[in-house]
Tab-separated table of C-alpha atoms and ligand atoms in Angstrom:
chain	number	residue	atom	x	y	z
A	24	MET	CA	207.305	147.992	-30.205
A	25	GLU	CA	208.852	151.409	-30.782
A	26	PRO	CA	206.815	154.595	-31.043
A	27	LEU	CA	208.326	156.891	-33.684
A	28	GLY	CA	206.640	160.262	-34.026
A	29	GLY	CA	203.179	158.732	-34.461
A	30	LEU	CA	204.473	155.874	-36.589
A	31	GLU	CA	204.841	152.701	-34.591
A	32	CYS	CA	207.191	149.900	-35.654
A	33	LEU	CA	206.112	146.371	-34.747
A	34	GLY	CA	207.941	143.075	-35.174
A	35	SER	CA	205.936	140.109	-36.433
A	36	VAL	CA	202.158	140.515	-36.661
A	37	THR	CA	199.377	138.632	-38.412
A	38	SER	CA	198.307	141.660	-40.445
A	39	THR	CA	198.944	145.335	-39.705
A	40	ASN	CA	195.354	146.040	-40.780
A	41	ASP	CA	194.056	143.656	-38.107
A	42	VAL	CA	196.255	145.166	-35.390
A	43	LEU	CA	195.173	148.680	-36.329
A	44	ARG	CA	191.495	147.728	-36.472
A	45	GLU	CA	191.739	146.578	-32.841
A	46	ARG	CA	193.450	149.852	-31.914
A	47	ALA	CA	190.711	151.774	-33.732
A	48	ARG	CA	188.011	149.946	-31.781
A	49	ALA	CA	189.852	150.858	-28.589
A	50	GLY	CA	189.696	154.558	-29.562
A	51	ALA	CA	193.031	155.231	-31.335
A	52	PRO	CA	193.061	158.657	-33.007
A	53	GLU	CA	193.039	159.402	-36.723
A	54	TRP	CA	196.465	159.087	-38.378
A	55	THR	CA	197.599	156.377	-35.983
A	56	ALA	CA	199.965	154.476	-38.254
A	57	LEU	CA	202.014	151.357	-37.841
A	58	ILE	CA	204.436	149.243	-39.785
A	59	ALA	CA	205.590	145.682	-39.133
A	60	GLU	CA	208.781	143.842	-39.991
A	61	VAL	CA	206.869	140.744	-41.067
A	62	GLN	CA	203.231	139.717	-41.481
A	63	THR	CA	202.274	136.096	-40.961
A	64	ALA	CA	198.801	136.488	-42.488
A	65	GLY	CA	199.065	139.535	-44.758
A	66	ARG	CA	195.890	140.103	-46.726
A	67	GLY	CA	195.363	141.469	-50.227
A	68	ARG	CA	192.292	142.609	-52.123
A	69	GLU	CA	189.645	140.177	-53.363
A	70	GLY	CA	190.417	137.692	-50.562
A	71	ARG	CA	194.005	137.061	-51.639
A	72	SER	CA	196.933	136.705	-49.297
A	73	TRP	CA	199.854	139.137	-49.447
A	74	ARG	CA	203.420	137.833	-49.321
A	75	SER	CA	205.068	139.618	-46.438
A	76	PRO	CA	208.792	138.809	-46.147
A	77	PRO	CA	211.181	140.928	-44.057
A	78	GLY	CA	212.487	144.083	-45.739
A	79	ASP	CA	209.271	145.144	-47.489
A	80	LEU	CA	206.805	147.787	-46.333
A	81	PHE	CA	203.651	146.744	-44.498
A	82	LEU	CA	201.904	149.910	-43.397
A	83	SER	CA	198.442	150.605	-41.989
A	84	ILE	CA	196.959	154.040	-41.422
A	85	LEU	CA	193.830	154.875	-39.427
A	86	LEU	CA	191.423	157.482	-40.758
A	87	ARG	CA	188.208	158.697	-39.181
A	88	PRO	CA	186.753	160.488	-42.190
A	89	VAL	CA	183.979	163.018	-41.896
A	90	LEU	CA	183.318	163.050	-45.617
A	91	GLY	CA	180.390	162.721	-47.956
A	92	PRO	CA	179.783	159.397	-49.759
A	93	GLU	CA	181.516	160.448	-53.014
A	94	ALA	CA	184.654	161.552	-51.175
A	95	LEU	CA	184.677	158.315	-49.162
A	96	LEU	CA	184.625	156.307	-52.388
A	97	ALA	CA	187.738	158.195	-53.522
A	98	LEU	CA	189.828	156.962	-50.557
A	99	PRO	CA	191.115	153.745	-52.226
A	100	LEU	CA	192.190	155.760	-55.282
A	101	LEU	CA	193.710	158.458	-53.073
A	102	ALA	CA	195.824	155.861	-51.255
A	103	GLY	CA	197.005	154.490	-54.604
A	104	VAL	CA	198.031	157.983	-55.724
A	105	ALA	CA	199.971	158.471	-52.473
A	106	VAL	CA	201.873	155.197	-52.935
A	107	ALA	CA	202.591	155.856	-56.618
A	108	GLU	CA	203.896	159.349	-55.821
A	109	ALA	CA	205.968	158.109	-52.878
A	110	SER	CA	207.457	155.394	-55.123
A	111	ALA	CA	208.229	158.027	-57.763
A	112	SER	CA	210.000	160.127	-55.118
A	113	PHE	CA	212.462	157.220	-54.757
A	114	GLY	CA	212.945	157.043	-58.526
A	115	ALA	CA	210.466	154.356	-59.651
A	116	SER	CA	208.197	155.124	-62.603
A	117	ALA	CA	205.082	153.780	-60.933
A	118	ARG	CA	201.605	153.918	-62.453
A	119	LEU	CA	198.232	152.818	-61.101
A	120	LYS	CA	196.203	149.980	-62.517
A	121	TRP	CA	192.575	150.393	-61.542
A	122	PRO	CA	191.707	150.637	-58.764
A	123	ASN	CA	195.011	150.934	-56.919
A	124	ASP	CA	197.578	148.354	-57.993
A	125	VAL	CA	200.936	150.115	-58.085
A	126	MET	CA	202.681	148.928	-61.236
A	127	VAL	CA	205.972	149.411	-63.020
A	128	GLY	CA	205.250	148.231	-66.548
A	129	GLU	CA	203.512	144.884	-66.215
A	130	ARG	CA	204.914	144.162	-62.766
A	131	LYS	CA	203.300	144.894	-59.439
A	132	LEU	CA	205.277	147.060	-57.045
A	133	GLY	CA	202.644	147.507	-54.363
A	134	GLY	CA	199.005	147.355	-53.426
A	135	VAL	CA	196.378	148.924	-51.211
A	136	LEU	CA	193.693	147.283	-49.091
A	137	VAL	CA	191.138	149.717	-47.671
A	138	GLU	CA	188.827	148.355	-44.982
A	139	ALA	CA	186.010	150.371	-43.416
A	140	ALA	CA	184.002	149.782	-40.241
A	141	SER	CA	180.553	151.300	-40.067
A	142	SER	CA	177.619	151.378	-37.682
A	143	GLY	CA	174.183	152.941	-37.950
A	144	GLY	CA	174.761	153.845	-41.578
A	145	ARG	CA	177.899	155.893	-40.949
A	146	VAL	CA	181.587	155.086	-41.284
A	147	ASP	CA	183.297	154.861	-37.876
A	148	PHE	CA	186.806	154.430	-39.225
A	149	VAL	CA	188.811	153.322	-42.226
A	150	VAL	CA	192.050	151.334	-42.154
A	151	VAL	CA	194.234	151.923	-45.197
A	152	GLY	CA	196.684	149.029	-45.606
A	153	ILE	CA	199.638	149.470	-47.906
A	154	GLY	CA	202.116	146.877	-49.101
A	155	LEU	CA	205.152	148.043	-51.051
A	156	ASN	CA	207.890	145.744	-52.292
A	157	LEU	CA	211.192	147.284	-51.273
A	158	VAL	CA	213.620	144.397	-51.700
A	159	ALA	CA	214.116	141.847	-54.467
A	160	GLU	CA	213.586	138.375	-53.077
A	161	ALA	CA	216.352	135.804	-53.442
A	162	GLY	CA	216.095	132.045	-53.947
A	163	GLU	CA	214.033	129.775	-56.143
A	164	ILE	CA	210.725	131.526	-55.646
A	165	ALA	CA	212.288	134.800	-56.806
A	166	THR	CA	212.445	133.733	-60.473
A	167	GLU	CA	208.714	133.069	-60.593
A	168	LEU	CA	207.879	136.199	-58.621
A	169	ARG	CA	209.937	138.394	-60.931
A	170	THR	CA	207.532	137.664	-63.785
A	171	PHE	CA	204.705	139.395	-61.973
A	172	THR	CA	206.246	141.583	-59.308
A	173	THR	CA	209.031	144.060	-58.873
A	174	SER	CA	210.576	146.036	-56.027
A	175	LEU	CA	211.918	149.520	-55.405
A	176	SER	CA	215.451	148.127	-55.185
A	177	ALA	CA	215.095	146.303	-58.530
A	178	GLU	CA	213.663	149.415	-60.201
A	179	THR	CA	215.989	152.033	-58.784
A	180	GLY	CA	219.091	150.212	-57.531
A	181	ARG	CA	218.486	151.961	-54.216
A	182	SER	CA	217.847	150.333	-50.921
A	183	VAL	CA	214.952	152.069	-49.186
A	184	ALA	CA	214.191	151.429	-45.506
A	185	ALA	CA	210.581	150.617	-44.619
A	186	LEU	CA	210.464	153.562	-42.241
A	187	ASP	CA	211.523	156.032	-44.947
A	188	ALA	CA	209.047	154.539	-47.404
A	189	ALA	CA	206.280	154.764	-44.771
A	190	ARG	CA	207.052	158.418	-44.079
A	191	ALA	CA	206.988	159.235	-47.784
A	192	VAL	CA	203.604	157.519	-48.206
A	193	LEU	CA	202.183	159.232	-45.107
A	194	ALA	CA	203.284	162.653	-46.356
A	195	ARG	CA	201.523	162.140	-49.705
A	196	MET	CA	198.428	160.639	-48.027
A	197	SER	CA	198.079	163.594	-45.704
A	198	LEU	CA	198.416	166.063	-48.564
A	199	TRP	CA	195.771	164.370	-50.682
A	200	TYR	CA	193.461	163.759	-47.717
A	201	ASP	CA	193.477	167.500	-46.956
A	202	ARG	CA	192.685	168.270	-50.581
A	203	LEU	CA	189.880	165.705	-50.590
A	204	ALA	CA	188.324	167.315	-47.515
A	205	ARG	CA	188.704	170.851	-48.898
A	206	GLU	CA	187.943	170.350	-52.588
A	207	GLY	CA	186.022	167.103	-52.852
A	208	PRO	CA	187.010	164.111	-54.988
A	209	ALA	CA	187.663	165.884	-58.320
A	210	SER	CA	191.306	166.751	-57.603
A	211	VAL	CA	192.076	163.238	-56.314
A	212	LEU	CA	190.441	161.674	-59.369
A	213	GLY	CA	192.429	164.026	-61.593
A	214	ALA	CA	195.665	162.965	-59.895
A	215	TRP	CA	194.649	159.316	-60.217
A	216	ARG	CA	193.994	159.752	-63.954
A	217	SER	CA	197.377	161.371	-64.462
A	218	VAL	CA	199.248	158.415	-62.934
A	219	SER	CA	196.988	155.635	-64.191
A	220	VAL	CA	198.017	152.954	-66.679
A	221	PRO	CA	196.862	154.464	-69.991
A	222	TRP	CA	194.718	151.606	-71.227
A	223	TRP	CA	191.585	153.616	-72.105
A	224	GLY	CA	190.107	152.316	-75.311
A	225	GLU	CA	191.580	148.853	-74.737
A	226	ARG	CA	189.773	145.607	-74.034
A	227	VAL	CA	190.027	144.556	-70.413
A	228	GLU	CA	188.607	141.871	-68.199
A	229	VAL	CA	187.589	142.436	-64.621
A	230	ILE	CA	187.041	139.775	-62.000
A	231	SER	CA	184.721	141.206	-59.400
A	232	SER	CA	183.616	139.018	-56.466
A	233	GLY	CA	184.281	135.915	-58.575
A	234	THR	CA	182.369	137.158	-61.636
A	235	ARG	CA	184.192	137.929	-64.897
A	236	VAL	CA	183.192	140.810	-67.140
A	237	GLU	CA	184.874	141.932	-70.329
A	238	GLY	CA	184.661	145.130	-72.327
A	239	MET	CA	186.402	148.280	-73.448
A	240	ALA	CA	187.738	150.394	-70.583
A	241	HIS	CA	186.845	154.011	-71.144
A	242	GLY	CA	187.670	155.707	-67.883
A	243	ILE	CA	186.518	156.107	-64.306
A	244	ASP	CA	183.464	158.059	-63.202
A	245	GLU	CA	183.183	160.652	-60.440
A	246	SER	CA	182.971	157.924	-57.786
A	247	GLY	CA	186.056	156.059	-59.011
A	248	ALA	CA	184.099	153.205	-60.619
A	249	LEU	CA	185.641	151.688	-63.758
A	250	LEU	CA	183.507	152.310	-66.842
A	251	LEU	CA	183.407	149.272	-69.053
A	252	LEU	CA	181.663	149.394	-72.426
A	253	LYS	CA	180.376	145.869	-73.053
A	254	ASP	CA	179.905	144.337	-76.501
A	255	ASP	CA	176.123	144.780	-76.211
A	256	GLY	CA	176.664	148.562	-76.011
A	257	VAL	CA	175.817	148.820	-72.323
A	258	THR	CA	178.286	150.678	-70.082
A	259	LEU	CA	178.898	148.910	-66.800
A	260	ARG	CA	180.115	150.713	-63.663
A	261	VAL	CA	182.455	148.323	-61.888
A	262	LEU	CA	182.924	149.289	-58.248
A	263	SER	CA	185.648	146.844	-57.241
A	264	GLY	CA	187.672	143.991	-58.663
A	265	ASP	CA	190.849	143.004	-60.428
A	266	ALA	CA	191.353	144.300	-63.934
A	267	ARG	CA	193.770	143.311	-66.659
A	268	ALA	CA	194.213	144.366	-70.252
A	269	LEU	CA	193.490	141.681	-72.842
A	270	ARG	CA	196.292	142.000	-75.376
A	271	ARG	CA	195.336	141.537	-79.020
A	272	VAL	CA	197.183	138.688	-80.663
A	273	SER	CA	198.739	140.103	-83.845
A	274	GLY	CA	199.443	138.250	-87.089
B	318	BTN	C1	196.491	144.115	-52.940
B	318	BTN	O1	195.944	143.006	-53.031
B	318	BTN	O2	196.994	144.654	-53.924
B	318	BTN	C2	196.514	144.850	-51.623
B	318	BTN	C3	197.664	144.419	-50.749
B	318	BTN	C4	197.696	145.148	-49.414
B	318	BTN	C5	198.760	144.589	-48.499
B	318	BTN	C6	198.923	145.421	-47.251
B	318	BTN	S1	200.379	145.046	-46.340
B	318	BTN	C7	199.828	146.037	-45.027
B	318	BTN	C8	198.349	145.752	-44.860
B	318	BTN	N1	198.141	144.573	-44.058
B	318	BTN	C9	197.568	143.591	-44.745
B	318	BTN	O3	197.279	142.476	-44.290
B	318	BTN	N2	197.347	143.971	-46.001
B	318	BTN	C10	197.787	145.337	-46.226
């Protein structure tokens, strides 16, 4: 364990989010941040696991937000913006697929898992977990992975150290967090829209807590929910889930 200007570097952990949650319960201050070399039980959104081989970034950041409900709902999008901008600062043309999948084209470069702890109706703390693929994996599994995922090294030809990537993400997070506190969610949502995958007007499907819905994506609302116009004309606000564009088959 090596403290590094507020950013702690750990070796092998189950999940950086779990380690940081324990620290938060023990009173760790806001902006406590840690990275790990490897995670043995890395977690993704929607109950998925997160592949966590050495060389990639596994970062968790503790926030103790004193924000209204709308601003709180913007945190997952804010974290996505921070990761997309940090990735761009290393030369990757990253965009965000709702809510916060960091994509280059059709391939996933990184992801964000935001977990909140509340009591008595108020949020005690939020752990923002960020996974960013820095290195291209070798071996048999790599061929299959390359269909769906990419890495900063594959996209830019540069090798980026986890510590440098973490610092870049933290810098963008802190900037956007300040703006969120000062200006409310509008500026964060604007930034999110400007780096989002431009699929508005396209048919998408969303799997949310095991349920599938389909419709035409026509934006996000002021709380970051995906607006999906269903075939029956009803617009659905989807608060969380995994979305993908349904490509029309031509010919
Ligand atoms: C996703 O499914 O897209 C979100 C992936 C989030 C992975 C990161 S890695 C650091 C932190 N620790 C975890 O166990 N998960 C998050």
